[in-house]
Each structure stands twice: as C-alpha cells, then as structure tokens.
C-alpha cells in the first residue's frame, strides 16, 4: 500500500544506510591515476540521492482501541513476543514499537509504532494524539470488541468507530492542504483492499479511509454462549467488516489466532502482503475474513426473524443491523461507580518520591482551603 511521509516521525537515511559512505577519489589533474573524475563522482552522488528519495522511508502506525479489559495489551505483548510480561491495565495511551522481523523482506521500514488507547470508550479524545495530519497517511486501526459481552459490543463499536471516522476525515482534509495527492492515494488503497467485486460508489457502504482490523477478543469465553447467539454475533461482525472495508479475525491464545494477528500486524506495520485465504466463518473455529472477500449475499440478512425485520423503520443498512442486533442483545451503556475507580496516582508501580511528596502537599493545601471556605460561609 503506497503511503506518504510523516512530518513528525520520518526515518532518516544516514551515511551507513547503503553500506557506509566511501571516500570518493578524484582525478583533477588527469595524471593517469585510477581514481574517478570529479564529474563521475558528482553523477554517482546525484544518482544515489535520487534513489534515496524514491525509497519508502516512512514508518507506519497502528492504533489499538476497543473494549475495556478486552485483551488489547495482551495481543500487543504477544505480537512483540514479550510473553514473560504480565499485562497491566492501560492508563490513557500506551506506546510500543516493533522492529522489522528478519524474515520480512521490505525496504526502508525498520520500525513500526503501536499505540493503545486504554479505558474503553472513556478517553476517545486521546485518539487525536495518534491520528494527526502528519501520520494519517501511514496509520491503521485495530478495533477490539469483547465477544463475551454482546450487550456492550455495539455501543463500544459505535462510539469508537464514529470518533475515529470523524478524526480520520479531519486529518485527511488538513493533510491535503500540504499534499493534494493524499486523498487519491488513500482512495486507491481502499479500492485495493476491497478488490474487484466491491466498489464504494456502487454499494451502500462506508469504508474507513484508512485500514481497519476488527478483532473479536475473548473467543474462548465466546464459545460458552448459546449457538444461536454466537451465530448472530459473528454474522453482525461480518456485516460491519463488509460495510467498513475492514478485515475481521477472532483472537484467543490458540496458535492459529496468534498467526493471524502476527500476519495482520506485519501487514500494517511493514507493508507485507496478506494471503488470499478463504473466509473462515465457522464460529467453532478461529474467525478470519479478509477485506473484500465477502458480499451481502454471502452474509445474508440481519439475524432476527423476518416478521421482526419487517417492523424496523430504519432506512440505512447500518441502522437496520444496529436495530436488529440491539433487539437480540439489548445494549447497556457503560456505567461506572466513581468509588470503584482506581486512583493511579497511588499505584506503587508509578511511585516517585518527589512527585508523591508534592502531591501530598497540594492535597493538604486544598483541604485547608476547603476548610477555611466552609468556615467563612457558616
């Protein structure tokens, strides 16, 4: 997939990129030596610079968002092969980077950036930190949905996807002021992902303008649901995958899921090619549907009886599926008891003597101020 350079995070080609900069010998006096002439040296330097300018030197970014406690951190650690680390709750934004595996033969992209948004749908404003006009041409999104909590699945998807889609649109608009070609490049990328059977202008779909991976997590717990419930959930995810031009996969600690995850991450971070594997939609096996590999006829109608489907008054495909899914699994708003919210400022893993002392001082000052204020009003 062709992508434009990032302004804030461009990998510079140093003198050692092409195996080291050799001292150029010149023959200015024509004394019959074996050195190169000044003009020959100049031509080689110019050709070398021209070649460097055509190499893909930008780095790619993947943003993980999704259900709280949906397993995002575990997936990232698994991909990075840091399996000896225990996953901890992500506070706000977490950053990791991946080095290109030696088995991948791509030029110019040695580092990939991985961001994770924590706390479910509560901190969506922080998406703006990762998706910017400078990074948007090289960004992808992994949307993790907890399959064991279908009563929260659609709400989580809706809040996060709508926020991301709005931000992507804004970033592309801003980036186009400096690079008018970015819209056409991203459009070409969309058409490539969708393949020859699907065209946005001929189908009632809304592809995300950057690559999207939908991951159904906690697949092991999902298997404990009733068969009819599992079929409904998978069918709905297949529709969302088709509607947004995404790729769909499930995740558990089973080997095949891990292989799919690594393949997708290498594709997003290092531009490797994905295999043309046939869709795997059997809910008893690891789920995998590559972007552009299914049509509405293959997916079928929303998973509710036809007599209920006829009662729906929505007039767009996404609204019909939302109504059908919510009828089958009434959605619950994400609610929190403030008293149960963890105070990360007192978490031992973030302890800092100077900062903690200042924090206690400020808290004491605040308490004195509140006490004096209450006395003045009494």
Coordinates of N, CA, C and O in Angstrom, one line a residue, residues 60-192:
X60 N 5.2 3.2 9.8 CA 3.7 3.1 9.9 C 3.3 3.0 11.4 O 4.1 2.7 12.3
X61 N 2.0 3.3 11.6 CA 1.4 3.4 13.0 C 0.2 2.5 13.0 O -0.7 2.6 12.1
X62 N 0.0 1.8 14.1 CA -1.2 1.1 14.4 C -1.8 1.5 15.7 O -1.1 1.6 16.7
X63 N -3.0 1.9 15.7 CA -3.7 2.3 17.0 C -4.7 1.2 17.4 O -5.6 0.9 16.6
X64 N -4.5 0.7 18.6 CA -5.4 -0.3 19.2 C -6.4 0.5 20.0 O -6.1 1.3 20.9
X65 N -7.7 0.2 19.8 CA -8.8 0.8 20.6 C -9.8 -0.4 20.8 O -9.7 -1.4 20.2
X66 N -10.7 -0.2 21.8 CA -11.7 -1.3 22.0 C -12.2 -1.4 23.4 O -12.0 -0.6 24.2
X67 N -12.8 -2.5 23.6 CA -13.5 -2.8 24.9 C -12.5 -2.8 26.0 O -11.3 -3.2 25.9
X68 N -12.9 -2.2 27.2 CA -12.1 -2.3 28.4 C -11.9 -3.7 28.8 O -12.9 -4.5 28.8
X69 N -10.8 -4.1 29.2 CA -10.4 -5.4 29.5 C -10.7 -6.4 28.4 O -10.9 -7.6 28.6
X70 N -10.6 -5.9 27.2 CA -10.8 -6.8 26.0 C -9.6 -7.5 25.6 O -9.6 -8.3 24.6
X71 N -8.4 -7.3 26.2 CA -7.2 -8.0 25.9 C -6.3 -7.3 24.9 O -5.4 -8.0 24.3
X72 N -6.4 -6.0 24.7 CA -5.5 -5.3 23.8 C -4.1 -5.4 24.1 O -3.2 -5.7 23.3
X73 N -3.8 -5.2 25.4 CA -2.4 -5.2 25.9 C -1.8 -6.6 25.7 O -0.6 -6.7 25.2
X74 N -2.5 -7.6 26.0 CA -2.1 -9.0 25.8 C -1.7 -9.3 24.3 O -0.7 -9.9 24.0
X75 N -2.6 -8.8 23.4 CA -2.3 -9.0 22.0 C -1.0 -8.3 21.6 O -0.2 -8.9 20.8
X76 N -0.8 -7.1 22.0 CA 0.4 -6.4 21.6 C 1.6 -7.1 22.2 O 2.6 -7.3 21.4
X77 N 1.6 -7.5 23.4 CA 2.7 -8.2 24.0 C 3.0 -9.5 23.3 O 4.1 -9.9 23.1
X78 N 1.9 -10.2 22.9 CA 2.1 -11.4 22.2 C 2.7 -11.2 20.8 O 3.6 -12.0 20.4
X79 N 2.3 -10.2 20.1 CA 2.9 -9.9 18.8 C 4.4 -9.5 19.0 O 5.2 -9.9 18.2
X80 N 4.7 -8.8 20.1 CA 6.1 -8.4 20.3 C 6.9 -9.5 20.9 O 8.1 -9.3 21.2
X81 N 6.3 -10.6 21.2 CA 7.0 -11.8 21.7 C 7.5 -11.5 23.1 O 8.6 -12.0 23.5
X82 N 6.8 -10.7 23.9 CA 7.2 -10.4 25.3 C 6.2 -11.1 26.2 O 5.5 -10.6 27.0
X83 N 6.2 -12.4 26.0 CA 5.2 -13.3 26.7 C 5.5 -13.5 28.2 O 4.7 -14.0 28.9
X84 N 6.7 -13.1 28.6 CA 7.1 -13.2 30.0 C 6.5 -12.0 30.8 O 6.6 -12.0 32.1
X85 N 6.0 -11.0 30.2 CA 5.5 -9.8 30.9 C 4.0 -10.0 31.2 O 3.2 -10.4 30.3
X86 N 3.6 -9.6 32.3 CA 2.2 -9.7 32.7 C 1.5 -8.4 32.2 O 2.0 -7.3 32.4
X87 N 0.3 -8.5 31.6 CA -0.4 -7.4 31.0 C -1.0 -6.6 32.2 O -1.6 -7.1 33.1
X88 N -0.8 -5.3 32.2 CA -1.3 -4.4 33.2 C -2.3 -3.5 32.6 O -2.3 -3.2 31.4
X89 N -3.3 -3.0 33.4 CA -4.3 -2.1 32.8 C -3.6 -0.8 32.1 O -2.7 -0.3 32.7
X90 N -4.1 -0.5 31.0 CA -3.5 0.6 30.2 C -4.2 1.9 30.7 O -5.4 2.0 30.8
X91 N -3.3 2.9 31.1 CA -3.8 4.2 31.5 C -3.7 5.1 30.4 O -2.6 5.4 29.9
X92 N -4.8 5.7 29.9 CA -4.8 6.7 28.8 C -4.2 6.1 27.6 O -4.8 5.2 27.0
X93 N -3.0 6.5 27.2 CA -2.3 6.0 26.0 C -1.0 5.2 26.4 O -0.3 5.7 27.2
X94 N -0.8 4.1 25.7 CA 0.4 3.4 25.9 C 1.1 3.2 24.5 O 0.4 3.1 23.5
X95 N 2.4 3.3 24.5 CA 3.2 3.2 23.3 C 4.2 2.1 23.3 O 4.9 1.9 24.3
X96 N 4.3 1.4 22.2 CA 5.3 0.4 22.0 C 5.8 0.6 20.5 O 5.2 1.2 19.7
X97 N 7.0 0.0 20.3 CA 7.4 0.0 18.9 C 7.9 -1.4 18.5 O 8.3 -2.2 19.4
X98 N 7.8 -1.8 17.3 CA 8.2 -3.1 16.8 C 9.3 -2.9 15.8 O 9.3 -2.0 14.9
X99 N 10.3 -3.8 15.9 CA 11.4 -3.8 14.9 C 11.0 -4.8 13.8 O 10.4 -5.9 14.1
X100 N 11.3 -4.5 12.6 CA 11.0 -5.4 11.5 C 11.7 -6.8 11.6 O 12.9 -6.9 11.8
X101 N 10.9 -7.8 11.6 CA 11.4 -9.2 11.7 C 12.4 -9.5 10.6 O 12.2 -9.0 9.5
X102 N 13.4 -10.2 10.9 CA 14.4 -10.5 9.9 C 13.9 -11.3 8.7 O 14.4 -11.4 7.6
X103 N 12.8 -12.0 9.0 CA 12.1 -12.8 7.9 C 11.4 -12.0 6.9 O 10.9 -12.5 5.9
X104 N 11.2 -10.7 7.2 CA 10.4 -9.8 6.3 C 11.3 -9.1 5.4 O 12.2 -8.4 5.8
X105 N 11.1 -9.2 4.1 CA 12.0 -8.6 3.1 C 11.3 -7.3 2.5 O 10.7 -7.3 1.4
X106 N 11.3 -6.2 3.3 CA 10.8 -5.0 2.8 C 11.9 -3.9 3.0 O 12.8 -4.1 3.8
X107 N 11.9 -2.9 2.1 CA 12.9 -1.9 2.1 C 12.5 -0.6 2.9 O 11.4 -0.1 2.6
X108 N 13.3 -0.1 3.8 CA 13.1 1.2 4.3 C 12.3 1.3 5.6 O 12.4 2.3 6.2
X109 N 11.5 0.3 5.9 CA 10.6 0.4 7.1 C 11.1 -0.6 8.1 O 10.8 -1.8 8.1
X110 N 11.9 -0.1 9.1 CA 12.5 -0.9 10.1 C 11.8 -0.9 11.4 O 12.0 -1.7 12.2
X111 N 11.1 0.2 11.6 CA 10.4 0.4 12.9 C 8.9 0.7 12.7 O 8.5 1.4 11.7
X112 N 8.0 0.1 13.5 CA 6.6 0.3 13.4 C 6.1 0.8 14.8 O 6.6 0.3 15.8
X113 N 5.2 1.7 14.8 CA 4.7 2.3 16.0 C 3.4 1.7 16.4 O 2.4 1.6 15.6
X114 N 3.2 1.3 17.7 CA 2.0 0.7 18.2 C 1.5 1.5 19.4 O 2.2 1.6 20.4
X115 N 0.3 2.1 19.2 CA -0.3 2.8 20.3 C -1.6 2.1 20.8 O -2.3 1.4 20.0
X116 N -1.8 2.2 22.1 CA -3.0 1.5 22.7 C -3.8 2.6 23.5 O -3.2 3.2 24.4
X117 N -5.1 2.7 23.2 CA -6.0 3.6 23.9 C -6.6 2.8 25.0 O -7.3 1.8 24.7
X118 N -6.4 3.2 26.3 CA -7.0 2.4 27.4 C -8.3 2.9 27.8 O -8.9 3.9 27.3
X119 N -8.9 2.2 28.7 CA -10.2 2.6 29.4 C -11.4 2.6 28.4 O -12.3 3.5 28.6
X120 N -11.5 1.7 27.5 CA -12.7 1.5 26.7 C -13.0 2.8 25.9 O -12.2 3.3 25.1
X121 N -14.2 3.3 26.1 CA -14.8 4.4 25.4 C -14.6 5.7 26.1 O -15.2 6.7 25.7
X122 N -13.9 5.8 27.2 CA -13.9 6.9 28.1 C -12.9 8.0 27.7 O -13.1 9.2 28.0
X123 N -11.9 7.7 26.9 CA -10.8 8.6 26.6 C -10.7 8.8 25.1 O -9.5 9.0 24.6
X124 N -11.8 8.9 24.4 CA -11.7 9.0 22.9 C -11.0 10.2 22.4 O -10.4 10.2 21.3
X125 N -10.9 11.3 23.2 CA -10.2 12.5 22.8 C -8.8 12.3 22.5 O -8.1 12.9 21.7
X126 N -8.2 11.3 23.2 CA -6.8 11.0 23.1 C -6.4 10.3 21.7 O -5.3 10.2 21.4
X127 N -7.4 9.9 21.0 CA -7.2 9.4 19.6 C -6.5 10.5 18.8 O -5.7 10.2 17.9
X128 N -6.8 11.8 19.1 CA -6.2 12.9 18.3 C -4.7 13.0 18.5 O -4.1 13.5 17.6
X129 N -4.2 12.4 19.5 CA -2.7 12.4 19.7 C -2.1 11.5 18.7 O -1.0 11.8 18.2
X130 N -2.7 10.4 18.4 CA -2.1 9.4 17.5 C -2.4 9.7 16.0 O -1.6 9.6 15.1
X131 N -3.7 9.9 15.7 CA -4.1 10.2 14.4 C -4.0 11.7 14.1 O -4.9 12.5 14.6
X132 N -3.0 12.1 13.4 CA -2.8 13.5 13.0 C -2.7 13.7 11.5 O -2.5 12.7 10.8
X133 N -2.7 14.9 11.0 CA -2.5 15.1 9.6 C -1.1 14.6 9.1 O -1.0 14.2 8.0
X134 N -0.2 14.6 10.0 CA 1.2 14.1 9.7 C 1.2 12.5 9.6 O 2.0 12.0 8.8
X135 N 0.5 11.9 10.4 CA 0.5 10.4 10.5 C -0.5 9.7 9.7 O -0.5 8.5 9.5
X136 N -1.6 10.4 9.3 CA -2.8 9.7 8.8 C -2.5 8.9 7.5 O -3.2 7.9 7.3
X137 N -1.6 9.3 6.7 CA -1.3 8.5 5.5 C -0.6 7.2 5.8 O -0.5 6.4 4.9
X138 N -0.1 7.0 7.0 CA 0.6 5.8 7.4 C -0.1 5.0 8.5 O 0.6 4.2 9.1
X139 N -1.3 5.4 8.8 CA -2.0 4.9 10.0 C -3.0 3.8 9.7 O -3.6 3.7 8.7
X140 N -3.1 2.8 10.7 CA -4.1 1.8 10.6 C -4.7 1.7 12.0 O -4.2 2.1 13.0
X141 N -5.9 1.1 12.1 CA -6.6 0.9 13.4 C -7.0 -0.5 13.6 O -7.5 -1.2 12.7
X142 N -6.8 -1.0 14.8 CA -7.3 -2.3 15.3 C -8.4 -2.0 16.3 O -8.1 -1.5 17.4
X143 N -9.6 -2.4 16.0 CA -10.8 -2.2 16.9 C -11.1 -3.6 17.5 O -11.5 -4.5 16.9
X144 N -10.8 -3.6 18.8 CA -11.0 -4.9 19.6 C -12.4 -4.9 20.3 O -12.7 -4.0 21.1
X145 N -13.2 -5.9 20.0 CA -14.5 -6.0 20.6 C -14.6 -7.3 21.4 O -14.3 -8.4 20.9
X146 N -15.0 -7.2 22.6 CA -15.1 -8.3 23.5 C -16.4 -9.2 23.2 O -17.5 -8.8 23.4
X147 N -16.1 -10.3 22.6 CA -17.2 -11.2 22.1 C -18.0 -11.8 23.3 O -19.2 -12.2 23.1
X148 N -17.5 -11.8 24.5 CA -18.2 -12.4 25.6 C -19.1 -11.4 26.3 O -19.9 -11.8 27.2
X149 N -19.2 -10.2 25.8 CA -20.1 -9.1 26.3 C -20.9 -8.5 25.2 O -20.7 -7.3 24.8
X150 N -21.8 -9.3 24.5 CA -22.5 -8.8 23.4 C -23.4 -7.6 23.8 O -23.8 -6.8 22.9
X151 N -23.8 -7.5 25.1 CA -24.7 -6.4 25.5 C -24.0 -5.1 25.5 O -24.6 -4.0 25.6
X152 N -22.6 -5.1 25.3 CA -21.9 -3.8 25.2 C -21.2 -3.7 23.8 O -20.6 -2.6 23.6
X153 N -21.3 -4.7 23.0 CA -20.5 -4.8 21.8 C -20.8 -3.6 20.8 O -19.9 -2.9 20.3
X154 N -22.1 -3.4 20.5 CA -22.4 -2.4 19.5 C -22.1 -1.0 20.0 O -21.6 -0.2 19.3
X155 N -22.5 -0.8 21.3 CA -22.2 0.6 21.8 C -20.7 0.9 21.7 O -20.3 2.0 21.4
X156 N -19.9 -0.1 22.1 CA -18.4 0.1 22.1 C -17.9 0.4 20.7 O -17.2 1.3 20.4
X157 N -18.4 -0.5 19.7 CA -18.1 -0.2 18.3 C -18.5 1.1 17.9 O -17.7 1.9 17.2
X158 N -19.8 1.5 18.1 CA -20.3 2.7 17.6 C -19.6 4.0 18.1 O -19.2 4.8 17.3
X159 N -19.3 4.0 19.4 CA -18.6 5.2 19.9 C -17.2 5.3 19.4 O -16.8 6.4 18.9
X160 N -16.5 4.2 19.4 CA -15.1 4.3 18.9 C -15.0 4.5 17.4 O -14.2 5.3 17.0
X161 N -15.8 3.8 16.7 CA -15.7 3.9 15.2 C -16.1 5.3 14.8 O -15.4 5.9 13.9
X162 N -17.2 5.9 15.3 CA -17.6 7.2 14.9 C -16.6 8.2 15.2 O -16.3 9.2 14.4
X163 N -15.9 8.1 16.4 CA -14.9 9.1 16.7 C -13.7 9.0 15.8 O -13.1 10.0 15.3
X164 N -13.3 7.7 15.5 CA -12.2 7.5 14.6 C -12.5 8.0 13.2 O -11.6 8.7 12.6
X165 N -13.6 7.7 12.7 CA -14.0 8.1 11.3 C -14.0 9.6 11.2 O -13.5 10.2 10.2
X166 N -14.5 10.3 12.2 CA -14.6 11.8 12.2 C -13.1 12.3 12.2 O -12.8 13.3 11.5
X167 N -12.3 11.7 13.0 CA -10.9 12.2 13.1 C -10.1 12.0 11.9 O -9.4 12.8 11.4
X168 N -10.3 10.8 11.3 CA -9.6 10.5 10.0 C -10.0 11.5 8.9 O -9.2 12.0 8.2
X169 N -11.3 11.8 8.8 CA -11.8 12.7 7.8 C -11.1 14.1 8.0 O -10.7 14.7 7.0
X170 N -11.0 14.5 9.2 CA -10.4 15.8 9.5 C -8.9 15.8 9.2 O -8.4 16.8 8.5
X171 N -8.2 14.8 9.6 CA -6.8 14.7 9.3 C -6.5 14.7 7.8 O -5.5 15.3 7.4
X172 N -7.3 13.9 7.1 CA -7.1 13.9 5.6 C -7.3 15.3 5.0 O -6.5 15.7 4.1
X173 N -8.3 15.9 5.4 CA -8.6 17.3 4.9 C -7.5 18.2 5.2 O -7.1 19.0 4.4
X174 N -6.9 18.2 6.4 CA -5.8 19.0 6.8 C -4.5 18.6 6.0 O -3.8 19.5 5.6
X175 N -4.3 17.3 5.9 CA -3.1 16.9 5.2 C -3.1 17.3 3.7 O -2.1 17.5 3.1
X176 N -4.3 17.3 3.1 CA -4.4 17.6 1.7 C -4.0 19.1 1.4 O -3.7 19.4 0.3
X177 N -4.0 19.9 2.4 CA -3.5 21.3 2.2 C -2.0 21.3 1.9 O -1.6 22.2 1.1
X178 N -1.3 20.4 2.4 CA 0.1 20.3 2.1 C 0.4 19.3 1.0 O 1.4 19.4 0.3
X179 N -0.4 18.3 0.9 CA -0.2 17.2 -0.1 C -1.5 16.9 -0.7 O -2.3 16.0 -0.3
X180 N -1.8 17.5 -1.8 CA -3.1 17.4 -2.5 C -3.4 15.9 -3.0 O -4.5 15.6 -3.3
X181 N -2.3 15.1 -3.1 CA -2.5 13.8 -3.7 C -2.9 12.8 -2.6 O -3.2 11.6 -3.0
X182 N -2.9 13.1 -1.4 CA -3.2 12.1 -0.3 C -4.6 11.5 -0.5 O -4.8 10.3 -0.2
X183 N -5.6 12.3 -0.8 CA -6.9 11.7 -1.0 C -7.0 10.7 -2.0 O -7.6 9.6 -1.9
X184 N -6.3 10.9 -3.2 CA -6.4 10.0 -4.2 C -5.6 8.7 -3.9 O -6.0 7.6 -4.2
X185 N -4.5 8.9 -3.2 CA -3.7 7.7 -2.7 C -4.5 6.8 -1.8 O -4.5 5.6 -1.9
X186 N -5.2 7.5 -0.8 CA -5.9 6.7 0.1 C -7.1 6.0 -0.6 O -7.5 4.9 -0.2
X187 N -7.7 6.7 -1.5 CA -8.8 6.1 -2.3 C -8.3 4.9 -3.0 O -9.0 3.8 -3.1
X188 N -7.2 5.0 -3.6 CA -6.6 3.8 -4.3 C -6.4 2.6 -3.4 O -6.6 1.5 -3.7
X189 N -5.9 3.0 -2.2 CA -5.7 2.0 -1.2 C -7.0 1.3 -0.8 O -7.0 0.1 -0.6
X190 N -8.1 2.1 -0.6 CA -9.4 1.5 -0.3 C -9.8 0.5 -1.4 O -10.2 -0.6 -1.1
X191 N -9.7 0.9 -2.7 CA -10.1 0.1 -3.8 C -9.3 -1.2 -3.8 O -9.8 -2.3 -4.2
X192 N -8.0 -1.1 -3.5 CA -7.2 -2.3 -3.5 C -7.6 -3.3 -2.4 O -7.7 -4.5 -2.6

